[in-house]
mmCIF file with all atom_site columns, C-alpha atoms and ligand atoms in Angstrom:
data_model
loop_
_atom_site.group_PDB
_atom_site.id
_atom_site.type_symbol
_atom_site.label_atom_id
_atom_site.label_alt_id
_atom_site.label_comp_id
_atom_site.label_asym_id
_atom_site.label_entity_id
_atom_site.label_seq_id
_atom_site.pdbx_PDB_ins_code
_atom_site.Cartn_x
_atom_site.Cartn_y
_atom_site.Cartn_z
_atom_site.occupancy
_atom_site.B_iso_or_equiv
_atom_site.pdbx_formal_charge
_atom_site.auth_seq_id
_atom_site.auth_comp_id
_atom_site.auth_asym_id
_atom_site.auth_atom_id
_atom_site.pdbx_PDB_model_num
ATOM   1   C  CA  . MET A 1 1   ? 84.664  104.814 100.030 1.00 0.00 ? 1   MET A CA  1
ATOM   2   C  CA  . LEU A 1 2   ? 85.886  102.640 97.185  1.00 0.00 ? 2   LEU A CA  1
ATOM   3   C  CA  . GLU A 1 3   ? 82.990  101.806 94.826  1.00 0.00 ? 3   GLU A CA  1
ATOM   4   C  CA  . LEU A 1 4   ? 83.461  98.063  94.658  1.00 0.00 ? 4   LEU A CA  1
ATOM   5   C  CA  . LYS A 1 5   ? 80.137  96.956  93.174  1.00 0.00 ? 5   LYS A CA  1
ATOM   6   C  CA  . ARG A 1 6   ? 80.870  97.875  89.580  1.00 0.00 ? 6   ARG A CA  1
ATOM   7   C  CA  . ILE A 1 7   ? 84.476  96.660  89.681  1.00 0.00 ? 7   ILE A CA  1
ATOM   8   C  CA  . TYR A 1 8   ? 83.634  93.364  91.351  1.00 0.00 ? 8   TYR A CA  1
ATOM   9   C  CA  . TRP A 1 9   ? 80.605  92.441  89.269  1.00 0.00 ? 9   TRP A CA  1
ATOM   10  C  CA  . SER A 1 10  ? 82.035  93.497  85.907  1.00 0.00 ? 10  SER A CA  1
ATOM   11  C  CA  . ARG A 1 11  ? 85.094  91.297  86.478  1.00 0.00 ? 11  ARG A CA  1
ATOM   12  C  CA  . GLN A 1 12  ? 82.932  88.452  87.690  1.00 0.00 ? 12  GLN A CA  1
ATOM   13  C  CA  . ALA A 1 13  ? 80.839  88.791  84.517  1.00 0.00 ? 13  ALA A CA  1
ATOM   14  C  CA  . LEU A 1 14  ? 83.949  88.856  82.339  1.00 0.00 ? 14  LEU A CA  1
ATOM   15  C  CA  . ARG A 1 15  ? 85.267  85.681  83.962  1.00 0.00 ? 15  ARG A CA  1
ATOM   16  C  CA  . GLU A 1 16  ? 81.940  83.913  83.570  1.00 0.00 ? 16  GLU A CA  1
ATOM   17  C  CA  . ALA A 1 17  ? 81.528  85.021  79.960  1.00 0.00 ? 17  ALA A CA  1
ATOM   18  C  CA  . TYR A 1 18  ? 85.007  83.703  79.246  1.00 0.00 ? 18  TYR A CA  1
ATOM   19  C  CA  . SER A 1 19  ? 84.340  80.230  80.616  1.00 0.00 ? 19  SER A CA  1
ATOM   20  C  CA  . ALA A 1 20  ? 80.953  80.146  78.855  1.00 0.00 ? 20  ALA A CA  1
ATOM   21  C  CA  . VAL A 1 21  ? 82.596  80.945  75.505  1.00 0.00 ? 21  VAL A CA  1
ATOM   22  C  CA  . VAL A 1 22  ? 85.312  78.323  76.076  1.00 0.00 ? 22  VAL A CA  1
ATOM   23  C  CA  . MET A 1 23  ? 82.565  75.754  76.733  1.00 0.00 ? 23  MET A CA  1
ATOM   24  C  CA  . TRP A 1 24  ? 80.656  76.926  73.653  1.00 0.00 ? 24  TRP A CA  1
ATOM   25  C  CA  . LEU A 1 25  ? 83.828  76.528  71.598  1.00 0.00 ? 25  LEU A CA  1
ATOM   26  C  CA  . GLY A 1 26  ? 84.425  73.011  72.936  1.00 0.00 ? 26  GLY A CA  1
ATOM   27  C  CA  . ALA A 1 27  ? 80.811  72.005  72.322  1.00 0.00 ? 27  ALA A CA  1
ATOM   28  C  CA  . SER A 1 28  ? 80.946  73.385  68.767  1.00 0.00 ? 28  SER A CA  1
ATOM   29  C  CA  . VAL A 1 29  ? 83.979  71.236  67.947  1.00 0.00 ? 29  VAL A CA  1
ATOM   30  C  CA  . VAL A 1 30  ? 82.371  68.105  69.386  1.00 0.00 ? 30  VAL A CA  1
ATOM   31  C  CA  . LEU A 1 31  ? 79.091  68.734  67.538  1.00 0.00 ? 31  LEU A CA  1
ATOM   32  C  CA  . ALA A 1 32  ? 80.903  69.412  64.259  1.00 0.00 ? 32  ALA A CA  1
ATOM   33  C  CA  . LEU A 1 33  ? 82.792  66.118  64.545  1.00 0.00 ? 33  LEU A CA  1
ATOM   34  C  CA  . MET A 1 34  ? 79.677  64.050  65.252  1.00 0.00 ? 34  MET A CA  1
ATOM   35  C  CA  . PRO A 1 35  ? 78.699  61.961  62.230  1.00 0.00 ? 35  PRO A CA  1
ATOM   36  C  CA  . LYS A 1 36  ? 75.604  63.244  60.507  1.00 0.00 ? 36  LYS A CA  1
ATOM   37  C  CA  . ALA A 1 37  ? 72.845  60.690  60.122  1.00 0.00 ? 37  ALA A CA  1
ATOM   38  C  CA  . ASN A 1 38  ? 71.872  61.567  56.545  1.00 0.00 ? 38  ASN A CA  1
ATOM   39  C  CA  . ALA A 1 39  ? 75.491  61.550  55.372  1.00 0.00 ? 39  ALA A CA  1
ATOM   40  C  CA  . ALA A 1 40  ? 76.039  57.943  56.415  1.00 0.00 ? 40  ALA A CA  1
ATOM   41  C  CA  . GLY A 1 41  ? 75.050  56.463  53.053  1.00 0.00 ? 41  GLY A CA  1
ATOM   42  C  CA  . SER A 1 42  ? 77.130  58.699  50.840  1.00 0.00 ? 42  SER A CA  1
ATOM   43  C  CA  . ARG A 1 43  ? 80.183  58.414  53.043  1.00 0.00 ? 43  ARG A CA  1
ATOM   44  C  CA  . SER A 1 44  ? 81.101  54.933  51.829  1.00 0.00 ? 44  SER A CA  1
ATOM   45  C  CA  . ALA A 1 45  ? 81.811  56.382  48.391  1.00 0.00 ? 45  ALA A CA  1
ATOM   46  C  CA  . ALA A 1 46  ? 83.994  59.223  49.687  1.00 0.00 ? 46  ALA A CA  1
ATOM   47  C  CA  . THR A 1 47  ? 87.760  58.897  49.997  1.00 0.00 ? 47  THR A CA  1
ATOM   48  C  CA  . VAL A 1 48  ? 89.555  59.358  53.324  1.00 0.00 ? 48  VAL A CA  1
ATOM   49  C  CA  . ALA A 1 49  ? 90.886  62.734  52.139  1.00 0.00 ? 49  ALA A CA  1
ATOM   50  C  CA  . GLU A 1 50  ? 87.385  63.950  51.342  1.00 0.00 ? 50  GLU A CA  1
ATOM   51  C  CA  . ILE A 1 51  ? 86.055  62.837  54.713  1.00 0.00 ? 51  ILE A CA  1
ATOM   52  C  CA  . LEU A 1 52  ? 88.946  64.596  56.483  1.00 0.00 ? 52  LEU A CA  1
ATOM   53  C  CA  . ARG A 1 53  ? 88.452  67.769  54.498  1.00 0.00 ? 53  ARG A CA  1
ATOM   54  C  CA  . GLY A 1 54  ? 84.755  67.710  55.269  1.00 0.00 ? 54  GLY A CA  1
ATOM   55  C  CA  . MET A 1 55  ? 85.523  67.339  58.978  1.00 0.00 ? 55  MET A CA  1
ATOM   56  C  CA  . VAL A 1 56  ? 87.997  70.249  58.959  1.00 0.00 ? 56  VAL A CA  1
ATOM   57  C  CA  . ASP A 1 57  ? 85.557  72.468  57.064  1.00 0.00 ? 57  ASP A CA  1
ATOM   58  C  CA  . GLY A 1 58  ? 82.779  71.560  59.468  1.00 0.00 ? 58  GLY A CA  1
ATOM   59  C  CA  . VAL A 1 59  ? 84.913  72.347  62.520  1.00 0.00 ? 59  VAL A CA  1
ATOM   60  C  CA  . LEU A 1 60  ? 86.150  75.639  61.073  1.00 0.00 ? 60  LEU A CA  1
ATOM   61  C  CA  . ALA A 1 61  ? 82.616  76.763  60.269  1.00 0.00 ? 61  ALA A CA  1
ATOM   62  C  CA  . ALA A 1 62  ? 81.423  75.811  63.744  1.00 0.00 ? 62  ALA A CA  1
ATOM   63  C  CA  . VAL A 1 63  ? 84.170  77.594  65.672  1.00 0.00 ? 63  VAL A CA  1
ATOM   64  C  CA  . THR A 1 64  ? 84.149  80.907  63.776  1.00 0.00 ? 64  THR A CA  1
ATOM   65  C  CA  . VAL A 1 65  ? 81.578  82.722  65.907  1.00 0.00 ? 65  VAL A CA  1
ATOM   66  C  CA  . PRO A 1 66  ? 82.742  81.461  69.351  1.00 0.00 ? 66  PRO A CA  1
ATOM   67  C  CA  . THR A 1 67  ? 86.358  82.236  68.399  1.00 0.00 ? 67  THR A CA  1
ATOM   68  C  CA  . LEU A 1 68  ? 85.346  85.793  67.541  1.00 0.00 ? 68  LEU A CA  1
ATOM   69  C  CA  . PHE A 1 69  ? 83.748  86.159  70.973  1.00 0.00 ? 69  PHE A CA  1
ATOM   70  C  CA  . LEU A 1 70  ? 86.848  84.665  72.595  1.00 0.00 ? 70  LEU A CA  1
ATOM   71  C  CA  . VAL A 1 71  ? 89.087  87.186  70.832  1.00 0.00 ? 71  VAL A CA  1
ATOM   72  C  CA  . VAL A 1 72  ? 86.882  90.102  71.940  1.00 0.00 ? 72  VAL A CA  1
ATOM   73  C  CA  . LEU A 1 73  ? 86.859  88.873  75.567  1.00 0.00 ? 73  LEU A CA  1
ATOM   74  C  CA  . THR A 1 74  ? 90.633  88.347  75.506  1.00 0.00 ? 74  THR A CA  1
ATOM   75  C  CA  . VAL A 1 75  ? 91.139  91.915  74.286  1.00 0.00 ? 75  VAL A CA  1
ATOM   76  C  CA  . VAL A 1 76  ? 88.827  93.269  77.007  1.00 0.00 ? 76  VAL A CA  1
ATOM   77  C  CA  . ALA A 1 77  ? 90.729  91.259  79.655  1.00 0.00 ? 77  ALA A CA  1
ATOM   78  C  CA  . ALA A 1 78  ? 94.052  92.601  78.345  1.00 0.00 ? 78  ALA A CA  1
ATOM   79  C  CA  . VAL A 1 79  ? 92.762  96.182  78.565  1.00 0.00 ? 79  VAL A CA  1
ATOM   80  C  CA  . VAL A 1 80  ? 91.577  95.607  82.147  1.00 0.00 ? 80  VAL A CA  1
ATOM   81  C  CA  . ARG A 1 81  ? 94.992  94.158  83.075  1.00 0.00 ? 81  ARG A CA  1
ATOM   82  C  CA  . ALA A 1 82  ? 96.870  97.036  81.443  1.00 0.00 ? 82  ALA A CA  1
ATOM   83  C  CA  . ARG A 1 83  ? 94.758  99.580  83.350  1.00 0.00 ? 83  ARG A CA  1
ATOM   84  C  CA  . ASP A 1 84  ? 95.421  97.748  86.627  1.00 0.00 ? 84  ASP A CA  1
ATOM   85  C  CA  . LEU A 1 85  ? 99.141  97.951  85.868  1.00 0.00 ? 85  LEU A CA  1
ATOM   86  C  CA  . LYS A 1 86  ? 98.893  101.687 85.194  1.00 0.00 ? 86  LYS A CA  1
ATOM   87  C  CA  . ARG A 1 87  ? 97.136  102.248 88.506  1.00 0.00 ? 87  ARG A CA  1
ATOM   88  C  CA  . ARG A 1 88  ? 99.762  100.470 90.580  1.00 0.00 ? 88  ARG A CA  1
ATOM   89  C  CA  . ASP A 1 89  ? 100.958 102.424 93.579  1.00 0.00 ? 89  ASP A CA  1
ATOM   90  C  CA  . PRO A 1 90  ? 104.745 102.914 93.237  1.00 0.00 ? 90  PRO A CA  1
ATOM   91  C  CA  . VAL A 1 91  ? 104.991 102.149 96.957  1.00 0.00 ? 91  VAL A CA  1
ATOM   92  C  CA  . ARG A 1 92  ? 104.056 98.566  97.666  1.00 0.00 ? 92  ARG A CA  1
ATOM   93  C  CA  . ARG A 1 93  ? 104.994 98.057  101.292 1.00 0.00 ? 93  ARG A CA  1
ATOM   94  C  CA  . PHE A 1 94  ? 103.289 99.882  104.131 1.00 0.00 ? 94  PHE A CA  1
ATOM   95  C  CA  . SER A 1 95  ? 105.682 102.052 106.079 1.00 0.00 ? 95  SER A CA  1
ATOM   96  C  CA  . ARG A 1 96  ? 106.453 101.018 109.641 1.00 0.00 ? 96  ARG A CA  1
ATOM   97  C  CA  . GLN A 1 97  ? 104.497 104.028 110.883 1.00 0.00 ? 97  GLN A CA  1
ATOM   98  C  CA  . ARG A 1 98  ? 101.399 103.266 108.789 1.00 0.00 ? 98  ARG A CA  1
ATOM   99  C  CA  . ARG A 1 99  ? 101.527 99.615  109.749 1.00 0.00 ? 99  ARG A CA  1
ATOM   100 C  CA  . ARG A 1 100 ? 101.627 100.602 113.423 1.00 0.00 ? 100 ARG A CA  1
ATOM   101 C  CA  . GLU A 1 101 ? 98.640  102.942 112.919 1.00 0.00 ? 101 GLU A CA  1
ATOM   102 C  CA  . GLY A 1 102 ? 96.693  100.281 111.052 1.00 0.00 ? 102 GLY A CA  1
ATOM   103 C  CA  . LEU A 1 103 ? 97.338  97.576  113.632 1.00 0.00 ? 103 LEU A CA  1
ATOM   104 C  CA  . ALA A 1 104 ? 96.446  99.981  116.454 1.00 0.00 ? 104 ALA A CA  1
ATOM   105 C  CA  . ARG A 1 105 ? 93.201  100.894 114.691 1.00 0.00 ? 105 ARG A CA  1
ATOM   106 C  CA  . ALA A 1 106 ? 92.315  97.194  114.631 1.00 0.00 ? 106 ALA A CA  1
ATOM   107 C  CA  . GLY A 1 107 ? 93.228  96.789  118.302 1.00 0.00 ? 107 GLY A CA  1
ATOM   108 C  CA  . GLY A 1 108 ? 95.825  94.218  117.272 1.00 0.00 ? 108 GLY A CA  1
ATOM   109 C  CA  . GLN A 1 109 ? 93.170  91.781  116.092 1.00 0.00 ? 109 GLN A CA  1
ATOM   110 C  CA  . CYS A 1 110 ? 92.765  90.373  112.602 1.00 0.00 ? 110 CYS A CA  1
ATOM   111 C  CA  . GLU A 1 111 ? 90.026  92.246  110.707 1.00 0.00 ? 111 GLU A CA  1
ATOM   112 C  CA  . MET A 1 112 ? 89.280  89.556  108.166 1.00 0.00 ? 112 MET A CA  1
ATOM   113 C  CA  . GLU A 1 113 ? 86.390  87.101  108.273 1.00 0.00 ? 113 GLU A CA  1
ATOM   114 C  CA  . SER A 1 114 ? 86.769  83.551  109.455 1.00 0.00 ? 114 SER A CA  1
ATOM   115 C  CA  . GLY A 1 115 ? 83.707  81.462  108.721 1.00 0.00 ? 115 GLY A CA  1
ATOM   116 C  CA  . LEU A 1 116 ? 80.093  82.531  109.335 1.00 0.00 ? 116 LEU A CA  1
ATOM   117 C  CA  . ARG A 1 117 ? 81.040  86.086  108.357 1.00 0.00 ? 117 ARG A CA  1
ATOM   118 C  CA  . ARG A 1 118 ? 82.416  86.741  111.832 1.00 0.00 ? 118 ARG A CA  1
ATOM   119 C  CA  . ARG A 1 119 ? 85.584  88.610  112.598 1.00 0.00 ? 119 ARG A CA  1
ATOM   120 C  CA  . CYS A 1 120 ? 88.660  86.402  112.812 1.00 0.00 ? 120 CYS A CA  1
ATOM   121 C  CA  . PRO A 1 121 ? 89.694  86.094  116.469 1.00 0.00 ? 121 PRO A CA  1
ATOM   122 C  CA  . ARG A 1 122 ? 93.441  85.665  115.841 1.00 0.00 ? 122 ARG A CA  1
ATOM   123 C  CA  . PRO A 1 123 ? 95.991  88.375  116.550 1.00 0.00 ? 123 PRO A CA  1
ATOM   124 C  CA  . ALA A 1 124 ? 96.982  90.465  113.529 1.00 0.00 ? 124 ALA A CA  1
ATOM   125 C  CA  . GLU A 1 125 ? 100.551 90.132  112.326 1.00 0.00 ? 125 GLU A CA  1
ATOM   126 C  CA  . HIS A 1 126 ? 100.374 91.614  108.847 1.00 0.00 ? 126 HIS A CA  1
ATOM   127 C  CA  . GLY A 1 127 ? 99.214  94.720  107.116 1.00 0.00 ? 127 GLY A CA  1
ATOM   128 C  CA  . ASP A 1 128 ? 97.331  93.721  103.990 1.00 0.00 ? 128 ASP A CA  1
ATOM   129 C  CA  . HIS A 1 129 ? 95.966  95.755  101.092 1.00 0.00 ? 129 HIS A CA  1
ATOM   130 C  CA  . PHE A 1 130 ? 92.175  95.454  101.247 1.00 0.00 ? 130 PHE A CA  1
ATOM   131 C  CA  . TYR A 1 131 ? 91.933  96.191  97.524  1.00 0.00 ? 131 TYR A CA  1
ATOM   132 C  CA  . PRO A 1 132 ? 94.922  94.208  96.136  1.00 0.00 ? 132 PRO A CA  1
ATOM   133 C  CA  . TRP A 1 133 ? 98.034  96.218  95.362  1.00 0.00 ? 133 TRP A CA  1
ATOM   134 C  CA  . SER A 1 134 ? 98.559  94.279  92.116  1.00 0.00 ? 134 SER A CA  1
ATOM   135 C  CA  . LYS A 1 135 ? 95.153  95.504  90.856  1.00 0.00 ? 135 LYS A CA  1
ATOM   136 C  CA  . GLY A 1 136 ? 95.755  99.141  91.753  1.00 0.00 ? 136 GLY A CA  1
ATOM   137 C  CA  . GLY A 1 137 ? 95.028  99.192  95.499  1.00 0.00 ? 137 GLY A CA  1
ATOM   138 C  CA  . SER A 1 138 ? 96.607  102.109 97.383  1.00 0.00 ? 138 SER A CA  1
ATOM   139 C  CA  . THR A 1 139 ? 99.276  101.651 100.034 1.00 0.00 ? 139 THR A CA  1
ATOM   140 C  CA  . SER A 1 140 ? 97.257  103.925 102.329 1.00 0.00 ? 140 SER A CA  1
ATOM   141 C  CA  . LEU A 1 141 ? 95.733  103.630 105.769 1.00 0.00 ? 141 LEU A CA  1
ATOM   142 C  CA  . GLN A 1 142 ? 92.304  103.571 104.154 1.00 0.00 ? 142 GLN A CA  1
ATOM   143 C  CA  . ASN A 1 143 ? 93.273  100.487 102.189 1.00 0.00 ? 143 ASN A CA  1
ATOM   144 C  CA  . PHE A 1 144 ? 95.055  98.882  105.129 1.00 0.00 ? 144 PHE A CA  1
ATOM   145 C  CA  . VAL A 1 145 ? 93.521  95.854  106.741 1.00 0.00 ? 145 VAL A CA  1
ATOM   146 C  CA  . ALA A 1 146 ? 95.050  94.054  109.709 1.00 0.00 ? 146 ALA A CA  1
ATOM   147 C  CA  . ALA A 1 147 ? 95.399  90.325  109.111 1.00 0.00 ? 147 ALA A CA  1
ATOM   148 C  CA  . CYS A 1 148 ? 96.719  87.196  110.804 1.00 0.00 ? 148 CYS A CA  1
ATOM   149 C  CA  . SER A 1 149 ? 99.085  85.037  108.729 1.00 0.00 ? 149 SER A CA  1
ATOM   150 C  CA  . ARG A 1 150 ? 96.368  82.566  107.847 1.00 0.00 ? 150 ARG A CA  1
ATOM   151 C  CA  . CYS A 1 151 ? 93.941  85.183  106.522 1.00 0.00 ? 151 CYS A CA  1
ATOM   152 C  CA  . ASN A 1 152 ? 96.768  87.002  104.808 1.00 0.00 ? 152 ASN A CA  1
ATOM   153 C  CA  . ARG A 1 153 ? 97.691  83.859  102.874 1.00 0.00 ? 153 ARG A CA  1
ATOM   154 C  CA  . ALA A 1 154 ? 94.079  82.958  102.118 1.00 0.00 ? 154 ALA A CA  1
ATOM   155 C  CA  . LYS A 1 155 ? 93.250  86.393  100.718 1.00 0.00 ? 155 LYS A CA  1
ATOM   156 C  CA  . GLY A 1 156 ? 95.916  86.508  97.997  1.00 0.00 ? 156 GLY A CA  1
ATOM   157 C  CA  . ALA A 1 157 ? 95.255  89.027  95.234  1.00 0.00 ? 157 ALA A CA  1
ATOM   158 C  CA  . GLN A 1 158 ? 91.490  88.538  95.056  1.00 0.00 ? 158 GLN A CA  1
ATOM   159 C  CA  . ILE A 1 159 ? 89.245  91.561  94.799  1.00 0.00 ? 159 ILE A CA  1
ATOM   160 C  CA  . PRO A 1 160 ? 87.003  91.496  97.867  1.00 0.00 ? 160 PRO A CA  1
ATOM   161 C  CA  . SER A 1 161 ? 83.256  91.343  97.311  1.00 0.00 ? 161 SER A CA  1
ATOM   162 C  CA  . PRO A 1 162 ? 81.051  94.393  98.005  1.00 0.00 ? 162 PRO A CA  1
ATOM   163 C  CA  . GLY A 1 163 ? 79.489  92.335  100.820 1.00 0.00 ? 163 GLY A CA  1
ATOM   164 C  CA  . GLN A 1 164 ? 82.870  91.802  102.492 1.00 0.00 ? 164 GLN A CA  1
ATOM   165 C  CA  . GLN A 1 165 ? 83.555  95.516  102.237 1.00 0.00 ? 165 GLN A CA  1
ATOM   166 C  CA  . GLU A 1 166 ? 80.184  96.428  103.676 1.00 0.00 ? 166 GLU A CA  1
ATOM   167 C  CA  . ARG A 1 167 ? 80.579  94.037  106.610 1.00 0.00 ? 167 ARG A CA  1
ATOM   168 C  CA  . LEU A 1 168 ? 84.126  95.200  107.394 1.00 0.00 ? 168 LEU A CA  1
ATOM   169 C  CA  . ASP A 1 169 ? 82.948  98.818  107.230 1.00 0.00 ? 169 ASP A CA  1
ATOM   170 C  CA  . ARG A 1 170 ? 80.084  98.090  109.607 1.00 0.00 ? 170 ARG A CA  1
ATOM   171 C  CA  . ARG A 1 171 ? 82.290  96.075  111.964 1.00 0.00 ? 171 ARG A CA  1
ATOM   172 C  CA  . ARG A 1 172 ? 84.980  98.716  111.973 1.00 0.00 ? 172 ARG A CA  1
ATOM   173 C  CA  . ARG A 1 173 ? 82.542  101.340 113.168 1.00 0.00 ? 173 ARG A CA  1
ATOM   174 C  CA  . THR A 1 174 ? 82.217  99.387  116.419 1.00 0.00 ? 174 THR A CA  1
ATOM   175 C  CA  . TYR A 1 175 ? 85.910  99.770  117.274 1.00 0.00 ? 175 TYR A CA  1
ATOM   176 C  CA  . VAL A 1 176 ? 87.007  102.863 115.366 1.00 0.00 ? 176 VAL A CA  1
ATOM   177 C  CA  . THR A 1 177 ? 85.910  106.149 116.884 1.00 0.00 ? 177 THR A CA  1
ATOM   178 C  CA  . LEU A 1 178 ? 86.652  108.560 114.042 1.00 0.00 ? 178 LEU A CA  1
ATOM   179 C  CA  . GLU A 1 179 ? 84.038  108.197 111.321 1.00 0.00 ? 179 GLU A CA  1
ATOM   180 C  CA  . ASP A 1 180 ? 86.415  108.785 108.399 1.00 0.00 ? 180 ASP A CA  1
ATOM   181 C  CA  . ALA A 1 181 ? 88.978  106.334 109.774 1.00 0.00 ? 181 ALA A CA  1
ATOM   182 C  CA  . ALA A 1 182 ? 86.481  103.503 109.269 1.00 0.00 ? 182 ALA A CA  1
ATOM   183 C  CA  . ALA A 1 183 ? 86.307  103.777 105.462 1.00 0.00 ? 183 ALA A CA  1
ATOM   184 C  CA  . VAL A 1 184 ? 87.367  100.531 103.812 1.00 0.00 ? 184 VAL A CA  1
ATOM   185 C  CA  . GLY A 1 185 ? 89.416  100.287 100.629 1.00 0.00 ? 185 GLY A CA  1
ATOM   186 C  CA  . GLU A 1 186 ? 91.091  102.695 98.261  1.00 0.00 ? 186 GLU A CA  1
ATOM   187 C  CA  . ARG A 1 187 ? 92.184  102.393 94.661  1.00 0.00 ? 187 ARG A CA  1
ATOM   188 C  CA  . GLN A 1 188 ? 94.747  104.496 92.857  1.00 0.00 ? 188 GLN A CA  1
ATOM   189 C  CA  . PRO A 1 189 ? 93.373  106.821 90.157  1.00 0.00 ? 189 PRO A CA  1
ATOM   190 C  CA  . LEU A 1 190 ? 94.439  106.250 86.566  1.00 0.00 ? 190 LEU A CA  1
ATOM   191 C  CA  . PRO A 1 191 ? 97.495  108.433 85.883  1.00 0.00 ? 191 PRO A CA  1
HETATM 192 ZN ZN1 . ZN  B 2 .   ? 92.624  86.129  110.520 1.00 0.00 ? 201 ZN  B ZN1 1
#
């Protein structure tokens, strides 16, 4: 089965680190622009140009470290994206045959979750990639998930959480007889 824990949590961490650094950067600029209490007296003597230069220097000094972090995170994100691109399955659409197999496996019912972590009761109309195709998900029966139009639209290209995978795997075992046919999710290997 696809090992989702590491993939899911590392990307979550990357996203959170990114927004934290952006906030840090913003806060650094604001703090650098705040007038300093002890400089208030001497400022009257300074010219406008000197005050401006002092502000620019202060801001530059304050943003150096967060900018460095931002650059590192941006590079890491670019590497992750490039690897996803390399993994992409050349076949994007499920064949008619595989779609039929996948829908039959699901008994024609949507396999996604609709509120309260219960199985969606609507009839399945689409074959969706459980692990998104755009991020390297395989166009295989193992990565096939039957979905109604609403769930299909709601899912988009998000990487499912390990919890979602675990629950779908458990649920599938109640309506799929062959043990290996219940496995949820597959990702293409790096070429
Ligand atoms: Zn649904």
